[in-house]
Tab-separated table of C-alpha atoms and ligand atoms in Angstrom:
chain	number	residue	atom	x	y	z
H	26	UNK	CA	-29.774	-24.010	-1.903
H	27	UNK	CA	-27.601	-21.759	-0.069
H	28	UNK	CA	-24.654	-19.754	-0.420
H	29	UNK	CA	-21.974	-20.416	2.174
H	30	UNK	CA	-20.079	-17.079	2.830
H	31	UNK	CA	-17.146	-17.326	5.418
H	32	UNK	CA	-16.003	-14.344	7.048
H	33	UNK	CA	-19.801	-13.201	6.633
H	34	UNK	CA	-19.673	-11.158	9.892
H	35	UNK	CA	-16.303	-8.915	8.198
H	36	UNK	CA	-16.145	-5.864	6.334
H	37	UNK	CA	-16.697	-6.196	3.133
H	38	UNK	CA	-18.410	-10.114	3.995
H	39	UNK	CA	-21.015	-8.334	5.804
H	40	UNK	CA	-22.105	-5.981	2.997
H	41	UNK	CA	-22.342	-8.626	1.003
H	42	UNK	CA	-24.836	-11.011	3.008
H	43	UNK	CA	-27.010	-7.769	2.765
H	44	UNK	CA	-27.133	-7.761	-0.683
H	45	UNK	CA	-27.706	-11.577	-1.077
H	46	UNK	CA	-30.513	-12.084	1.319
H	47	UNK	CA	-32.589	-8.718	-0.493
H	48	UNK	CA	-31.692	-10.491	-3.757
H	49	UNK	CA	-33.442	-13.182	-2.245
H	50	UNK	CA	-30.935	-15.615	-1.398
H	51	UNK	CA	-30.634	-17.802	1.732
H	52	UNK	CA	-27.240	-17.260	3.478
H	53	UNK	CA	-25.089	-19.662	5.982
H	54	UNK	CA	-22.908	-17.548	7.354
H	55	UNK	CA	-19.473	-19.262	8.358
H	56	UNK	CA	-17.286	-17.219	10.881
H	57	UNK	CA	-14.844	-17.794	13.961
H	58	UNK	CA	-15.576	-14.078	15.355
H	59	UNK	CA	-11.533	-13.465	15.379
H	60	UNK	CA	-11.915	-10.144	13.510
H	61	UNK	CA	-15.386	-9.088	14.156
H	62	UNK	CA	-18.974	-9.397	16.499
H	63	UNK	CA	-21.107	-11.048	16.666
H	64	UNK	CA	-23.706	-7.982	16.830
H	65	UNK	CA	-23.296	-7.529	13.184
H	66	UNK	CA	-25.772	-10.384	12.867
H	67	UNK	CA	-28.391	-8.447	14.169
H	68	UNK	CA	-27.826	-5.769	12.395
H	69	UNK	CA	-27.955	-7.011	9.259
H	70	UNK	CA	-31.695	-8.628	10.741
H	71	UNK	CA	-32.381	-4.761	11.544
H	72	UNK	CA	-31.111	-3.780	7.660
H	73	UNK	CA	-32.603	-7.001	6.026
H	74	UNK	CA	-35.690	-8.322	7.693
H	75	UNK	CA	-33.974	-11.476	7.437
H	76	UNK	CA	-31.696	-13.903	9.472
H	77	UNK	CA	-28.696	-15.707	7.930
H	78	UNK	CA	-28.260	-18.830	10.044
H	79	UNK	CA	-24.586	-18.549	11.638
H	80	UNK	CA	-22.275	-21.528	12.615
H	81	UNK	CA	-19.278	-19.655	15.094
H	82	UNK	CA	-16.614	-21.997	12.743
H	83	UNK	CA	-13.410	-21.628	11.787
H	84	UNK	CA	-12.551	-22.324	8.277
H	85	UNK	CA	-9.592	-24.956	9.358
H	86	UNK	CA	-11.968	-26.878	11.044
H	87	UNK	CA	-12.968	-29.417	8.440
H	88	UNK	CA	-15.072	-31.879	10.919
H	89	UNK	CA	-16.812	-28.810	11.102
H	90	UNK	CA	-17.406	-27.539	7.656
H	91	UNK	CA	-18.357	-30.958	6.751
H	92	UNK	CA	-21.133	-30.799	8.993
H	93	UNK	CA	-22.386	-27.614	7.636
H	94	UNK	CA	-22.511	-29.017	4.003
H	95	UNK	CA	-23.934	-31.838	5.352
H	96	UNK	CA	-27.436	-30.036	6.750
H	97	UNK	CA	-27.767	-27.705	3.687
H	98	UNK	CA	-27.545	-27.533	-0.070
H	99	UNK	CA	-25.378	-25.781	-0.620
H	100	UNK	CA	-24.473	-24.383	-4.171
H	101	UNK	CA	-22.274	-21.518	-4.284
H	102	UNK	CA	-19.149	-20.352	-1.895
H	103	UNK	CA	-18.183	-16.992	-1.211
H	104	UNK	CA	-14.465	-16.605	0.713
H	105	UNK	CA	-14.634	-13.592	2.758
H	106	UNK	CA	-12.702	-15.571	5.695
H	107	UNK	CA	-8.502	-15.048	5.944
H	108	UNK	CA	-6.150	-12.513	7.880
H	109	UNK	CA	-5.425	-9.413	6.195
H	110	UNK	CA	-3.363	-7.028	8.133
H	111	UNK	CA	-0.430	-6.038	5.781
H	112	UNK	CA	2.445	-5.486	8.313
H	113	UNK	CA	1.468	-8.266	10.610
H	114	UNK	CA	1.618	-10.894	7.861
H	115	UNK	CA	5.298	-9.819	7.364
H	116	UNK	CA	5.698	-9.805	11.208
H	117	UNK	CA	4.053	-13.824	10.669
H	118	UNK	CA	4.081	-15.110	7.761
H	119	UNK	CA	3.401	-18.551	8.939
H	120	UNK	CA	0.477	-17.995	10.272
H	121	UNK	CA	-0.495	-15.927	7.475
H	122	UNK	CA	0.327	-18.787	5.021
H	123	UNK	CA	-1.271	-21.523	7.300
H	124	UNK	CA	-4.548	-19.371	7.943
H	125	UNK	CA	-5.184	-18.281	3.979
H	126	UNK	CA	-3.842	-20.636	2.450
H	127	UNK	CA	-4.623	-23.923	4.213
H	128	UNK	CA	-8.711	-22.053	4.839
H	129	UNK	CA	-8.782	-21.938	1.517
H	130	UNK	CA	-7.971	-25.914	0.375
H	131	UNK	CA	-10.174	-27.382	3.570
H	132	UNK	CA	-13.040	-25.203	2.155
H	133	UNK	CA	-12.234	-26.552	-1.362
H	134	UNK	CA	-11.558	-30.309	-0.308
H	135	UNK	CA	-15.073	-30.053	1.214
H	136	UNK	CA	-16.633	-28.795	-1.516
H	137	UNK	CA	-15.157	-31.812	-3.968
H	138	UNK	CA	-16.177	-33.932	-1.502
H	139	UNK	CA	-20.134	-32.911	-1.425
H	140	UNK	CA	-19.659	-31.892	-5.670
H	141	UNK	CA	-20.436	-27.777	-5.126
H	142	UNK	CA	-18.121	-26.405	-7.955
H	143	UNK	CA	-19.238	-22.526	-7.474
H	144	UNK	CA	-16.629	-20.662	-5.884
H	145	UNK	CA	-16.021	-17.061	-5.167
H	146	UNK	CA	-13.154	-15.584	-4.295
H	147	UNK	CA	-11.240	-12.046	-2.449
H	148	UNK	CA	-8.371	-11.593	-3.874
H	149	UNK	CA	-6.974	-8.316	-4.200
H	150	UNK	CA	-5.438	-6.225	-6.516
H	151	UNK	CA	-1.894	-6.536	-4.236
H	152	UNK	CA	-1.550	-9.317	-6.558
H	153	UNK	CA	-0.449	-7.525	-9.582
H	154	UNK	CA	2.067	-6.471	-7.248
H	155	UNK	CA	3.771	-2.490	-8.024
H	156	UNK	CA	1.968	-2.490	-11.560
H	157	UNK	CA	4.222	-1.824	-14.691
H	158	UNK	CA	0.814	0.022	-16.571
H	159	UNK	CA	-1.953	1.826	-15.035
H	160	UNK	CA	-5.239	1.273	-14.913
H	161	UNK	CA	-4.466	-1.825	-14.609
H	162	UNK	CA	-6.608	-5.164	-16.630
H	163	UNK	CA	-6.429	-8.601	-15.631
H	164	UNK	CA	-3.960	-9.591	-18.003
H	165	UNK	CA	-1.613	-7.388	-16.313
H	166	UNK	CA	1.514	-9.821	-15.086
H	167	UNK	CA	0.500	-10.908	-11.332
H	168	UNK	CA	3.201	-11.829	-8.589
H	169	UNK	CA	5.599	-10.299	-7.065
H	170	UNK	CA	3.958	-9.097	-3.738
H	171	UNK	CA	5.519	-7.744	-1.556
H	172	UNK	CA	4.430	-9.241	1.640
H	173	UNK	CA	2.981	-12.640	2.868
H	174	UNK	CA	-0.553	-11.713	2.959
H	175	UNK	CA	-0.330	-9.846	-0.896
H	176	UNK	CA	1.319	-13.551	-1.672
H	177	UNK	CA	-1.289	-15.759	-0.162
H	178	UNK	CA	-3.810	-14.260	-2.432
H	179	UNK	CA	-1.460	-14.718	-4.912
H	180	UNK	CA	-1.512	-18.377	-4.030
H	181	UNK	CA	-4.858	-19.257	-3.388
H	182	UNK	CA	-5.265	-17.265	-7.174
H	183	UNK	CA	-2.657	-19.927	-8.458
H	184	UNK	CA	-3.786	-23.162	-6.820
H	185	UNK	CA	-7.490	-22.589	-8.048
H	186	UNK	CA	-6.207	-22.299	-11.731
H	187	UNK	CA	-4.234	-25.262	-11.153
H	188	UNK	CA	-7.753	-26.946	-9.897
H	189	UNK	CA	-9.435	-25.877	-12.611
H	190	UNK	CA	-7.349	-26.956	-14.863
H	191	UNK	CA	-6.802	-30.573	-13.323
H	192	UNK	CA	-11.081	-30.490	-13.571
H	193	UNK	CA	-13.212	-28.343	-15.744
H	194	UNK	CA	-16.437	-28.896	-14.029
H	195	UNK	CA	-15.087	-26.138	-11.318
H	196	UNK	CA	-16.965	-22.975	-11.946
H	197	UNK	CA	-14.662	-20.386	-10.336
H	198	UNK	CA	-14.510	-16.547	-9.556
H	199	UNK	CA	-11.921	-14.387	-8.820
H	200	UNK	CA	-12.449	-11.063	-7.943
H	201	UNK	CA	-9.191	-8.492	-6.911
H	202	UNK	CA	-10.517	-5.723	-4.853
H	203	UNK	CA	-8.833	-2.308	-5.114
H	204	UNK	CA	-9.726	0.033	-1.539
H	205	UNK	CA	-12.921	-0.591	-0.477
H	206	UNK	CA	-13.596	1.934	1.829
H	207	UNK	CA	-17.068	3.558	2.985
H	208	UNK	CA	-20.051	1.594	4.968
H	209	UNK	CA	-23.971	0.392	4.647
H	210	UNK	CA	-26.121	3.859	4.305
H	211	UNK	CA	-27.965	2.611	7.256
H	212	UNK	CA	-24.804	3.102	9.705
H	213	UNK	CA	-25.215	-0.288	11.119
H	214	UNK	CA	-22.301	-2.186	9.102
H	215	UNK	CA	-18.895	-0.626	8.321
H	216	UNK	CA	-15.430	-1.051	8.981
H	217	UNK	CA	-14.153	-0.167	12.269
H	218	UNK	CA	-10.952	-2.026	13.033
H	219	UNK	CA	-10.076	-2.338	16.775
H	220	UNK	CA	-6.984	-0.462	17.679
H	221	UNK	CA	-4.760	1.948	15.447
H	222	UNK	CA	-5.591	1.335	11.877
H	223	UNK	CA	-3.528	0.459	8.894
H	224	UNK	CA	-5.689	1.646	6.069
H	225	UNK	CA	-6.600	5.410	4.975
H	226	UNK	CA	-9.944	5.831	5.388
H	227	UNK	CA	-10.852	4.459	9.133
H	228	UNK	CA	-7.332	6.372	10.140
H	229	UNK	CA	-8.721	9.381	9.105
H	230	UNK	CA	-12.330	8.659	10.862
H	231	UNK	CA	-10.591	8.033	13.986
H	232	UNK	CA	-8.102	11.807	14.014
H	233	UNK	CA	-11.683	13.287	12.883
H	234	UNK	CA	-13.037	11.901	15.334
H	235	UNK	CA	-10.665	13.036	18.005
H	236	UNK	CA	-9.418	9.649	18.942
H	237	UNK	CA	-6.466	9.467	16.986
H	238	UNK	CA	-4.302	13.210	17.235
H	239	UNK	CA	-3.054	13.118	13.349
H	240	UNK	CA	-2.270	11.638	10.558
H	241	UNK	CA	0.136	10.593	9.032
H	242	UNK	CA	0.451	11.007	5.292
H	243	UNK	CA	2.992	8.403	4.029
H	244	UNK	CA	5.144	10.372	1.276
H	245	UNK	CA	4.703	13.806	-0.977
H	246	UNK	CA	7.199	12.696	-3.608
H	247	UNK	CA	5.775	10.337	-5.691
H	248	UNK	CA	5.362	10.980	-9.361
H	249	UNK	CA	1.645	11.464	-8.888
H	250	UNK	CA	-0.623	14.633	-9.453
H	251	UNK	CA	0.611	16.093	-5.573
H	252	UNK	CA	3.254	13.310	-4.720
H	253	UNK	CA	0.981	11.660	-2.504
H	254	UNK	CA	-0.408	7.838	-3.461
H	255	UNK	CA	-3.027	7.453	-5.703
H	256	UNK	CA	-5.796	4.387	-5.173
H	257	UNK	CA	-8.293	3.418	-6.706
H	258	UNK	CA	-10.972	3.451	-3.627
H	259	UNK	CA	-14.557	2.062	-3.738
H	260	UNK	CA	-17.439	2.079	-1.999
H	261	UNK	CA	-18.357	-1.522	0.010
H	262	UNK	CA	-21.904	-1.732	-1.212
H	263	UNK	CA	-20.594	-1.353	-5.034
H	264	UNK	CA	-18.161	-4.183	-3.779
H	265	UNK	CA	-20.795	-5.937	-2.792
H	266	UNK	CA	-23.285	-5.844	-5.047
H	267	UNK	CA	-20.149	-6.731	-7.246
H	268	UNK	CA	-20.473	-10.431	-6.008
H	269	UNK	CA	-23.924	-10.797	-6.845
H	270	UNK	CA	-22.781	-10.166	-10.326
H	271	UNK	CA	-20.284	-12.212	-9.950
H	272	UNK	CA	-22.854	-15.475	-8.256
H	273	UNK	CA	-25.112	-14.555	-11.504
H	274	UNK	CA	-22.176	-15.101	-14.281
H	275	UNK	CA	-21.566	-18.485	-12.214
H	276	UNK	CA	-24.775	-19.327	-12.477
H	277	UNK	CA	-24.958	-18.772	-16.244
H	278	UNK	CA	-22.184	-20.705	-16.797
H	279	UNK	CA	-22.489	-23.683	-14.784
H	280	UNK	CA	-18.063	-23.720	-15.234
H	281	UNK	CA	-15.264	-21.677	-15.556
H	282	UNK	CA	-12.075	-19.733	-14.200
H	283	UNK	CA	-13.454	-15.998	-14.280
H	284	UNK	CA	-11.019	-13.245	-12.908
H	285	UNK	CA	-12.390	-9.689	-12.448
H	286	UNK	CA	-10.728	-6.597	-10.889
H	287	UNK	CA	-13.273	-4.250	-8.972
H	288	UNK	CA	-12.880	-1.027	-8.824
H	289	UNK	CA	-13.865	2.483	-10.219
H	290	UNK	CA	-11.483	3.042	-12.621
H	291	UNK	CA	-10.793	6.390	-10.550
H	292	UNK	CA	-7.357	7.354	-8.581
H	293	UNK	CA	-7.406	10.271	-5.795
H	294	UNK	CA	-4.440	10.911	-3.931
H	295	UNK	CA	-4.122	10.995	0.006
H	296	UNK	CA	-4.305	14.737	-0.208
H	297	UNK	CA	-7.209	14.467	-2.429
H	298	UNK	CA	-9.120	11.587	0.309
H	299	UNK	CA	-8.760	14.354	3.191
H	300	UNK	CA	-9.916	17.397	1.005
H	301	UNK	CA	-13.490	15.364	-0.223
H	302	UNK	CA	-13.469	14.031	3.394
H	303	UNK	CA	-13.080	17.392	5.524
H	304	UNK	CA	-15.796	19.527	2.421
H	305	UNK	CA	-17.976	16.638	2.417
H	306	UNK	CA	-18.701	16.343	6.687
H	307	UNK	CA	-17.354	19.491	7.507
H	308	UNK	CA	-14.816	18.556	10.012
H	309	UNK	CA	-10.941	18.830	10.307
H	310	UNK	CA	-8.197	16.474	9.420
H	311	UNK	CA	-5.033	17.084	11.462
H	312	UNK	CA	-2.355	16.105	9.263
H	313	UNK	CA	1.754	15.955	8.354
H	314	UNK	CA	3.882	14.710	6.097
H	315	UNK	CA	6.341	11.867	6.967
H	316	UNK	CA	8.402	9.251	5.823
H	317	UNK	CA	6.867	6.857	2.670
H	318	UNK	CA	6.008	3.820	3.768
H	319	UNK	CA	7.866	0.386	3.428
H	320	UNK	CA	6.630	-1.342	0.372
H	321	UNK	CA	3.674	1.485	-0.562
H	322	UNK	CA	3.237	2.254	-4.199
H	323	UNK	CA	2.800	4.861	-6.038
H	324	UNK	CA	-0.068	4.401	-8.232
H	325	UNK	CA	-2.759	1.572	-8.164
H	326	UNK	CA	-6.255	1.740	-10.220
H	327	UNK	CA	-8.346	-0.363	-12.414
H	328	UNK	CA	-9.423	-0.371	-16.099
H	329	UNK	CA	-13.155	-1.466	-14.888
H	330	UNK	CA	-14.061	-2.785	-18.374
H	331	UNK	CA	-13.880	-5.994	-18.268
H	332	UNK	CA	-16.141	-6.378	-14.775
H	333	UNK	CA	-18.515	-3.813	-16.839
H	334	UNK	CA	-18.462	-5.738	-20.292
H	335	UNK	CA	-18.585	-8.838	-18.912
H	336	UNK	CA	-20.898	-9.043	-15.305
H	337	UNK	CA	-22.983	-6.190	-16.446
H	338	UNK	CA	-21.551	-3.909	-13.274
H	339	UNK	CA	-19.483	-0.915	-12.387
H	340	UNK	CA	-19.320	0.833	-9.753
H	341	UNK	CA	-21.728	3.467	-9.212
H	342	UNK	CA	-21.207	5.588	-5.542
H	343	UNK	CA	-18.613	8.382	-5.611
H	344	UNK	CA	-15.986	9.637	-3.440
H	345	UNK	CA	-18.225	12.158	-1.740
H	346	UNK	CA	-20.282	8.964	-0.901
H	347	UNK	CA	-17.475	6.801	0.125
H	348	UNK	CA	-16.486	9.552	2.580
H	349	UNK	CA	-19.812	10.572	4.200
H	350	UNK	CA	-21.261	7.054	4.951
H	351	UNK	CA	-17.363	5.972	6.486
H	352	UNK	CA	-18.214	8.987	8.426
H	353	UNK	CA	-21.759	8.207	9.083
H	354	UNK	CA	-20.853	4.754	10.460
H	355	UNK	CA	-17.877	5.893	12.929
H	356	UNK	CA	-20.493	8.368	14.604
H	357	UNK	CA	-23.491	5.917	14.400
H	358	UNK	CA	-21.027	3.423	16.368
H	359	UNK	CA	-18.879	5.281	18.787
Q	409	UFG	N1	-1.579	6.157	4.007
Q	409	UFG	C1	-1.217	7.120	4.704
Q	409	UFG	N2	-1.081	7.473	5.780
Q	409	UFG	C2	-1.878	5.968	6.461
Q	409	UFG	C3	-2.193	4.987	5.927
Q	409	UFG	C4	-2.136	5.037	4.589
Q	409	UFG	O1	-1.078	8.222	3.884
Q	409	UFG	O2	-2.285	5.801	7.905
Q	409	UFG	C5	-1.888	6.295	2.312
Q	409	UFG	C6	-0.667	4.938	2.087
Q	409	UFG	O3	0.720	5.344	2.570
Q	409	UFG	C7	-1.346	4.949	0.421
Q	409	UFG	C8	-3.138	4.819	0.547
Q	409	UFG	O4	-3.245	5.780	2.086
Q	409	UFG	O5	-0.562	5.644	-1.218
Q	409	UFG	C9	-4.194	3.628	1.015
Q	409	UFG	O6	-3.175	3.172	1.694
Q	409	UFG	P1	-3.999	1.805	2.558
Q	409	UFG	O7	-3.188	1.090	3.388
Q	409	UFG	O8	-5.476	2.075	2.951
Q	409	UFG	O9	-4.307	1.005	1.534
Q	409	UFG	P2	-3.585	0.068	0.522
Q	409	UFG	O10	-2.689	1.088	-0.704
Q	409	UFG	O11	-1.591	0.008	0.954
Q	409	UFG	O12	-3.267	-1.247	0.612
Q	409	UFG	C10	-5.015	-1.494	0.373
Q	409	UFG	C11	-5.126	-2.871	1.581
Q	409	UFG	C12	-4.289	-4.671	1.059
Q	409	UFG	C13	-5.029	-4.518	-0.768
Q	409	UFG	C14	-4.110	-3.680	-1.298
Q	409	UFG	C15	-4.661	-3.801	-3.189
Q	409	UFG	O13	-5.033	-2.272	2.785
Q	409	UFG	O14	-5.075	-5.199	1.763
Q	409	UFG	O15	-5.337	-2.022	-1.027
Q	409	UFG	O16	-4.199	-2.968	-3.680
Q	409	UFG	F1	-3.905	-5.962	-1.265
């Protein structure tokens, strides 16, 4: 039996593949390499001494996905594939809806054909929109997303709920990630987006290494501890381990629909991240305060209790690990 991982050469996907291989699972990756590099497979091999099977397939290509299901005995599908740039999704909504929702439906249809019912979905804290209360629990209202990327996650969650209601033999786990940062401690896999990064941590690393001149801090007039935005940053290796726990949960339960927030439960402001990064890595990060970024919210962090109680999972790594490992990866991959 194998685990099929879509988007398995991407940032969160590759870290999860490492955990799955170290756990002893057979892993099959499908990825179209639109936002990742084939060399990631060599790094995964170097870390684990194991080689996952790899197919360069776009998950919209149903015939090719069917072929993978014909060739392998698949027990669980973990879906990481998807477009994820918030700004781009505002400019190209049809592309985002077509790819993210179409791809998920394709996968689910093929799974149904082959009687494979275990599905783990990469969702996001973005489905909570601008949260009315923090910390955020899984019971908080969802919807009110502010961009097509977030709405695509919300819509797929809805599709999964409808699917489960139509057929209770499905076994589905929705994981709502907070803000993944950091990299594998080996420095061999991590996040290195092409061009100018959208997210805070990749931007900080590029300012610290001189590739970019200065970080713009988007607003210091939020009602937060120091006026800058507060987020629940989670180390990507902790996040990857959350998927192992979700997989074990599905193996145990046989059917159901489960939803978990994956975050640390601690919120850090932008200025706190900058300070920690400078201190841990002994580098300077130049920054200036600018206007708020449209669509940003003030505060977003989880109540991590449900994942702890039901999955026996909690984040182990702290802000220093996150800052150190992000920097280590960038220096290792110049
Ligand atoms: N920020 C800056 N300067 C930058 C980039 C970010 O000040 O150059 C600030 C933002 O204003 C925010 C914080 O850093 O306060 C984090 O911003 P990110 O762009 O790193 O992350 P977001 O919280 O905006 O969004 C992330 C993911 C989304 C996901 C969301 C879930 O990018 O995909 O978390 O809450 F949907």
